[in-house]
Amino acid sequence: MSAAKAGVLWQLGLGLFTALLTAQTIVFAVSADPETVWPSFLDLVEETGLVLWLTAGTFSVLLPAAADITGRGGVLADLSLGLVVAQLILGIDSLQALLRVLAGEGRQLFLARLASEDLRRAARSGRPVQVDRAHALAGYLGAVETAIDSADVAALGQRMTEVARQARDDEHAEVARWRLALLTYLIERVGRAVLYHDLTGDAARVALPHLIDGALHSSYRLTELTGTGAAPEDHVSDLEAAVTLGQVCRVIGWLQQAAHERLQERPDDVSARQVISSVAKGRLRIVQFVDPDPPGFYRQAEDPWPYGLSDPAAVLVWLWSMCEFGGSWVGSGLYVLAEVITGEKFYGNYWNDDCIFTEIERRIGADGSRPHRTEDGRAAEVVAACGGLQTVALELCATVIAGLRNARYTPPAGFEQDPTFSTDRRYLRSQITMFATYDCLPDPDSALDWLSTALSQFPTRRSLWRTVDTAVSAAGHPGTLDLHGPDARPAATTLAALCCLQMHRPDDAREFVDRLPEPLVAGALQLARFSLTTDGPAEPVMLTWSPRTADRLGDRPARRQELLGIVEAILR
């Protein structure tokens, strides 16, 4: 190209560059939010390729201008023509990208990819997984907090969708771990904001179902990445995913109980009702997906967990978390346990005192060593690690009792038929008898031996709590709610042993209570008054015990008689 044409070329390049730059500026001015913390301006620049276009546009003006000024054509002018064409193509592409990421479906996809990229950067920092301290997630979490502070329900719902949307697309296990931890953290954070920080209840309705569904998909993706197709050093079966699903169930149970407490004081509390409605089906969905063969539920092709959980250890870790905070669907969880650990479903009805643990023992033995429908020996290994079926049943029973709400609470209006808030004594009885019908304590001596061992929690002792604690620690990220074993719940642990004896040997139960140390009797009586009866006072369980404070419970014979009377009445 001749030098004479270069003058026209650089004017053409400058005109195109100016037109596109003006268009980009107008779009930014109309659509972009200058106060947003996520995505940042730099994120938008990188996504739209703005720097590359600006560079090409600058040189598409400078080179032909230099050819025009120096009077040299040839290669320099030809190169200038190529740059003008390139900057036009790049400018149009950048403008289209900007239009995509500032509105509609394109923006949702962009932010979902950006959230995944933030998670990948966080994953490169290694373990432990601490969501609230991850610098890579600071922008995203800042956007969540901004939406909460401004009560922007639409923006909060979008943030939740963005992190849950690509849960099945993670390519590395470490990223899936961080996503699961983030989803669990957000479930607790949104629920807490609605209940205690005056965030409108609509936020729970909009955000929580997306987060729970995302946790289901992400947990299954983690199992795919660490399952049989993964590298040997990453193969952890479905135990790690079960830890997080259990944490989600614990958070849901805590939200239900906290909302129920709010409604006792303010029956018209709309936010508490929204929380209850939002998480009402959360636990049920998790139960249905982890169940290998859920009755009356048919999985779709795109659903996670097409075959449910398969590792007995994973089921026990998940079930222990289900029992926390007076959680619903515990009975269904026991049916899942029976099927996974023995290879065959349990067809009895625990409401009629059919004992699931008795049937498990009949099939595989108290130590799990007898093969039934499974031949890999995994059940025997897991049951032995948990200290036997006796320890499993009693520790689960203690966990359920520790989470029972105040028996004097009334169901919120509109929830009278919901079993989660039932005041039917048969429902309360079933929460205990599903474990206490297992005749695993033959006499008071065995009950006292188990109780002393459970409350001591020696490091060398095998127990379900040790299995749960080890699995949670190995998962590499802490839960949003503290974990407590039977040693931190002496009153509930004592009641679990007492209920088991009372169910089968009332005379032995009386002897057991007579031989208990006074602090354990006082603690068990307080908890029984609180959660098992509506008669008399209901004080919180004392954190410390002394003879002076124990006198408030009555004299020694009266305390023991009252405790036995409450337990006998609830199991009758």
Short mmCIF file of C-alpha atoms in Angstrom, two decimals, residues 302-560:
data_model
loop_
_atom_site.label_atom_id
_atom_site.label_comp_id
_atom_site.label_asym_id
_atom_site.label_seq_id
_atom_site.Cartn_x
_atom_site.Cartn_y
_atom_site.Cartn_z
CA GLU A 302 -30.07 -35.21 35.85
CA ASP A 303 -30.45 -35.88 39.59
CA PRO A 304 -27.38 -36.40 41.83
CA TRP A 305 -26.66 -39.59 43.77
CA PRO A 306 -28.28 -42.02 41.31
CA TYR A 307 -27.42 -44.99 43.58
CA GLY A 308 -27.38 -43.31 47.01
CA LEU A 309 -24.67 -43.83 49.60
CA SER A 310 -22.86 -47.15 49.57
CA ASP A 311 -20.24 -46.91 52.34
CA PRO A 312 -21.50 -47.90 55.84
CA ALA A 313 -19.10 -45.39 57.42
CA ALA A 314 -20.52 -42.61 55.25
CA VAL A 315 -24.09 -43.47 56.28
CA LEU A 316 -23.19 -43.51 59.98
CA VAL A 317 -21.38 -40.16 59.80
CA TRP A 318 -24.31 -38.61 57.93
CA LEU A 319 -26.90 -40.22 60.27
CA TRP A 320 -25.12 -38.91 63.39
CA SER A 321 -25.47 -35.38 62.01
CA MET A 322 -29.13 -36.03 61.14
CA CYS A 323 -29.79 -36.78 64.81
CA GLU A 324 -28.56 -33.36 65.92
CA PHE A 325 -30.88 -30.49 66.90
CA GLY A 326 -33.97 -32.66 67.14
CA GLY A 327 -33.74 -33.31 63.44
CA SER A 328 -36.59 -34.67 61.38
CA TRP A 329 -36.44 -37.80 59.20
CA VAL A 330 -34.11 -39.63 61.59
CA GLY A 331 -36.29 -42.74 61.35
CA SER A 332 -35.94 -42.73 57.57
CA GLY A 333 -32.19 -42.41 58.05
CA LEU A 334 -32.19 -45.62 60.09
CA TYR A 335 -33.86 -47.45 57.19
CA VAL A 336 -31.04 -46.21 54.96
CA LEU A 337 -28.51 -47.50 57.51
CA ALA A 338 -30.10 -50.95 57.56
CA GLU A 339 -30.02 -51.27 53.79
CA VAL A 340 -26.47 -50.05 53.29
CA ILE A 341 -24.91 -51.95 56.18
CA THR A 342 -26.67 -55.27 55.52
CA GLY A 343 -27.47 -55.04 51.81
CA GLU A 344 -31.22 -55.53 52.41
CA LYS A 345 -34.04 -53.15 53.28
CA PHE A 346 -35.81 -53.22 56.65
CA TYR A 347 -39.57 -53.64 56.24
CA GLY A 348 -40.70 -53.25 59.85
CA ASN A 349 -42.33 -50.19 61.42
CA TYR A 350 -40.50 -48.56 64.31
CA TRP A 351 -43.75 -46.86 65.35
CA ASN A 352 -44.92 -50.35 66.32
CA ASP A 353 -41.66 -50.95 68.24
CA ASP A 354 -40.12 -53.03 65.44
CA CYS A 355 -36.43 -52.58 66.16
CA ILE A 356 -34.13 -51.76 63.27
CA PHE A 357 -30.98 -52.47 65.27
CA THR A 358 -32.28 -55.84 66.40
CA GLU A 359 -32.83 -56.78 62.76
CA ILE A 360 -29.36 -55.52 61.81
CA GLU A 361 -27.86 -57.68 64.58
CA ARG A 362 -29.87 -60.69 63.41
CA ARG A 363 -28.45 -60.26 59.94
CA ILE A 364 -24.79 -59.39 60.56
CA GLY A 365 -24.22 -59.88 64.30
CA ALA A 366 -23.55 -57.34 67.05
CA ASP A 367 -20.00 -56.85 65.74
CA GLY A 368 -20.98 -56.86 62.06
CA SER A 369 -18.81 -59.88 61.29
CA ARG A 370 -21.54 -62.11 59.84
CA PRO A 371 -21.95 -61.62 56.05
CA HIS A 372 -25.50 -61.12 54.86
CA ARG A 373 -26.00 -59.63 51.41
CA THR A 374 -22.55 -58.02 51.27
CA GLU A 375 -19.25 -59.86 50.99
CA ASP A 376 -16.60 -57.12 51.10
CA GLY A 377 -16.26 -57.06 54.90
CA ARG A 378 -16.72 -53.28 55.01
CA ALA A 379 -19.67 -53.51 57.42
CA ALA A 380 -17.65 -55.54 59.93
CA GLU A 381 -14.77 -53.08 59.69
CA VAL A 382 -17.00 -50.05 60.28
CA VAL A 383 -19.08 -51.57 63.08
CA ALA A 384 -15.91 -52.64 64.87
CA ALA A 385 -14.42 -49.16 64.49
CA CYS A 386 -17.58 -47.73 66.09
CA GLY A 387 -17.42 -50.08 69.08
CA GLY A 388 -20.22 -52.42 68.01
CA LEU A 389 -23.93 -51.97 67.36
CA GLN A 390 -24.57 -51.29 71.05
CA THR A 391 -22.40 -48.19 71.01
CA VAL A 392 -23.85 -47.03 67.69
CA ALA A 393 -27.45 -47.28 68.93
CA LEU A 394 -26.81 -45.67 72.32
CA GLU A 395 -24.72 -42.79 70.97
CA LEU A 396 -27.30 -42.02 68.31
CA CYS A 397 -30.00 -42.12 70.97
CA ALA A 398 -28.01 -39.72 73.18
CA THR A 399 -27.54 -37.36 70.22
CA VAL A 400 -31.29 -37.31 69.52
CA ILE A 401 -32.18 -36.72 73.19
CA ALA A 402 -29.66 -33.88 73.47
CA GLY A 403 -31.37 -32.08 70.59
CA LEU A 404 -34.97 -32.39 71.72
CA ARG A 405 -36.74 -29.04 72.11
CA ASN A 406 -38.69 -27.79 75.09
CA ALA A 407 -41.73 -30.07 75.42
CA ARG A 408 -43.86 -27.02 76.28
CA TYR A 409 -43.43 -25.48 72.85
CA THR A 410 -46.53 -25.33 70.70
CA PRO A 411 -46.58 -25.79 66.91
CA PRO A 412 -46.71 -22.56 64.91
CA ALA A 413 -50.13 -21.88 63.42
CA GLY A 414 -50.34 -23.73 60.13
CA PHE A 415 -47.72 -26.33 61.13
CA GLU A 416 -49.92 -28.42 63.46
CA GLN A 417 -49.74 -31.46 61.18
CA ASP A 418 -46.01 -31.17 60.50
CA PRO A 419 -44.22 -33.98 62.40
CA THR A 420 -41.25 -31.68 62.93
CA PHE A 421 -43.38 -29.61 65.31
CA SER A 422 -45.70 -32.34 66.55
CA THR A 423 -46.83 -32.31 70.18
CA ASP A 424 -48.14 -35.86 69.87
CA ARG A 425 -46.47 -37.85 72.65
CA ARG A 426 -46.32 -40.85 70.33
CA TYR A 427 -43.98 -38.93 68.05
CA LEU A 428 -41.75 -37.95 70.97
CA ARG A 429 -41.80 -41.56 72.16
CA SER A 430 -40.82 -42.83 68.72
CA GLN A 431 -37.79 -40.52 68.70
CA ILE A 432 -36.44 -42.52 71.65
CA THR A 433 -37.86 -46.00 71.09
CA MET A 434 -36.38 -46.30 67.60
CA PHE A 435 -33.12 -46.80 69.52
CA ALA A 436 -34.27 -47.95 72.97
CA THR A 437 -36.11 -51.00 71.60
CA TYR A 438 -32.66 -52.48 70.94
CA ASP A 439 -31.98 -54.68 73.96
CA CYS A 440 -28.25 -54.09 74.22
CA LEU A 441 -27.79 -53.51 77.98
CA PRO A 442 -28.45 -56.79 79.81
CA ASP A 443 -28.05 -55.43 83.35
CA PRO A 444 -27.20 -52.28 85.36
CA ASP A 445 -23.51 -53.19 85.41
CA SER A 446 -23.26 -53.14 81.61
CA ALA A 447 -25.17 -49.84 81.53
CA LEU A 448 -22.79 -48.26 84.04
CA ASP A 449 -19.77 -49.64 82.18
CA TRP A 450 -20.96 -48.17 78.89
CA LEU A 451 -21.88 -44.86 80.51
CA SER A 452 -18.52 -44.45 82.22
CA THR A 453 -16.68 -45.29 79.02
CA ALA A 454 -18.82 -42.95 76.89
CA LEU A 455 -18.32 -40.04 79.29
CA SER A 456 -14.59 -40.66 79.55
CA GLN A 457 -13.94 -40.82 75.81
CA PHE A 458 -10.44 -42.22 76.05
CA PRO A 459 -8.45 -41.70 72.84
CA THR A 460 -8.00 -45.45 72.42
CA ARG A 461 -11.71 -46.20 72.81
CA ARG A 462 -13.66 -47.13 69.70
CA SER A 463 -16.93 -45.29 69.31
CA LEU A 464 -19.22 -43.77 66.75
CA TRP A 465 -18.24 -40.31 67.97
CA ARG A 466 -14.57 -41.05 67.28
CA THR A 467 -15.45 -42.20 63.77
CA VAL A 468 -17.48 -39.02 63.15
CA ASP A 469 -14.82 -36.73 64.61
CA THR A 470 -12.07 -38.40 62.57
CA ALA A 471 -14.09 -38.14 59.34
CA VAL A 472 -14.92 -34.47 59.92
CA SER A 473 -11.28 -33.65 60.72
CA ALA A 474 -10.08 -35.53 57.63
CA ALA A 475 -12.51 -33.58 55.45
CA GLY A 476 -10.27 -30.57 56.03
CA HIS A 477 -12.86 -27.90 56.73
CA PRO A 478 -14.61 -27.02 60.00
CA GLY A 479 -18.36 -26.91 60.24
CA THR A 480 -20.30 -23.76 60.98
CA LEU A 481 -21.65 -25.30 64.20
CA ASP A 482 -19.51 -26.94 66.88
CA LEU A 483 -19.55 -30.72 67.21
CA HIS A 484 -20.12 -32.36 70.59
CA GLY A 485 -19.69 -36.00 71.54
CA PRO A 486 -21.38 -37.97 74.35
CA ASP A 487 -18.73 -36.87 76.85
CA ALA A 488 -19.96 -33.27 76.42
CA ARG A 489 -23.59 -34.38 76.90
CA PRO A 490 -23.64 -36.34 80.16
CA ALA A 491 -27.36 -35.76 80.83
CA ALA A 492 -28.45 -37.00 77.38
CA THR A 493 -26.01 -39.93 77.52
CA THR A 494 -27.38 -40.95 80.93
CA LEU A 495 -30.96 -40.75 79.67
CA ALA A 496 -30.08 -42.91 76.65
CA ALA A 497 -28.82 -45.73 78.88
CA LEU A 498 -31.76 -45.32 81.27
CA CYS A 499 -34.35 -45.45 78.48
CA CYS A 500 -32.81 -48.62 77.10
CA LEU A 501 -33.00 -50.34 80.49
CA GLN A 502 -36.49 -48.99 81.25
CA MET A 503 -37.75 -50.31 77.92
CA HIS A 504 -36.76 -53.89 78.72
CA ARG A 505 -35.98 -54.20 82.47
CA PRO A 506 -37.71 -51.63 84.68
CA ASP A 507 -36.29 -53.12 87.87
CA ASP A 508 -32.76 -52.86 86.49
CA ALA A 509 -33.48 -49.28 85.47
CA ARG A 510 -34.35 -48.44 89.10
CA GLU A 511 -31.14 -50.04 90.33
CA PHE A 512 -29.18 -48.18 87.65
CA VAL A 513 -30.56 -44.82 88.84
CA ASP A 514 -29.85 -45.71 92.48
CA ARG A 515 -26.20 -46.33 91.63
CA LEU A 516 -25.70 -43.19 89.53
CA PRO A 517 -23.59 -40.33 90.91
CA GLU A 518 -25.71 -37.43 92.09
CA PRO A 519 -24.54 -34.96 89.37
CA LEU A 520 -25.69 -37.34 86.63
CA VAL A 521 -29.09 -37.83 88.27
CA ALA A 522 -29.53 -34.06 88.60
CA GLY A 523 -28.53 -33.39 84.99
CA ALA A 524 -30.68 -36.20 83.60
CA LEU A 525 -33.69 -34.98 85.62
CA GLN A 526 -33.33 -31.43 84.34
CA LEU A 527 -33.12 -32.59 80.73
CA ALA A 528 -36.08 -34.96 81.22
CA ARG A 529 -38.14 -32.10 82.70
CA PHE A 530 -37.17 -29.91 79.78
CA SER A 531 -37.79 -32.21 76.82
CA LEU A 532 -39.82 -35.25 77.92
CA THR A 533 -42.68 -33.87 80.01
CA THR A 534 -44.92 -30.82 80.25
CA ASP A 535 -45.51 -31.21 83.98
CA GLY A 536 -43.59 -29.09 86.45
CA PRO A 537 -40.83 -26.56 85.80
CA ALA A 538 -38.48 -26.70 82.82
CA GLU A 539 -35.10 -25.19 83.54
CA PRO A 540 -32.11 -25.38 81.18
CA VAL A 541 -29.56 -28.03 82.08
CA MET A 542 -26.97 -26.65 84.51
CA LEU A 543 -23.51 -26.34 83.01
CA THR A 544 -21.95 -26.98 86.44
CA TRP A 545 -23.22 -28.93 89.43
CA SER A 546 -22.97 -28.24 93.13
CA PRO A 547 -24.90 -29.50 96.17
CA ARG A 548 -26.39 -26.02 96.67
CA THR A 549 -27.83 -25.73 93.18
CA ALA A 550 -28.93 -29.38 93.17
CA ASP A 551 -31.17 -28.71 96.17
CA ARG A 552 -33.52 -26.85 93.84
CA LEU A 553 -34.42 -30.21 92.29
CA GLY A 554 -35.68 -31.70 95.55
CA ASP A 555 -34.16 -34.28 97.88
CA ARG A 556 -32.28 -37.32 96.65
CA PRO A 557 -35.13 -39.91 96.76
CA ALA A 558 -37.55 -37.46 95.14
CA ARG A 559 -35.17 -36.72 92.27
CA ARG A 560 -34.66 -40.37 91.49
#
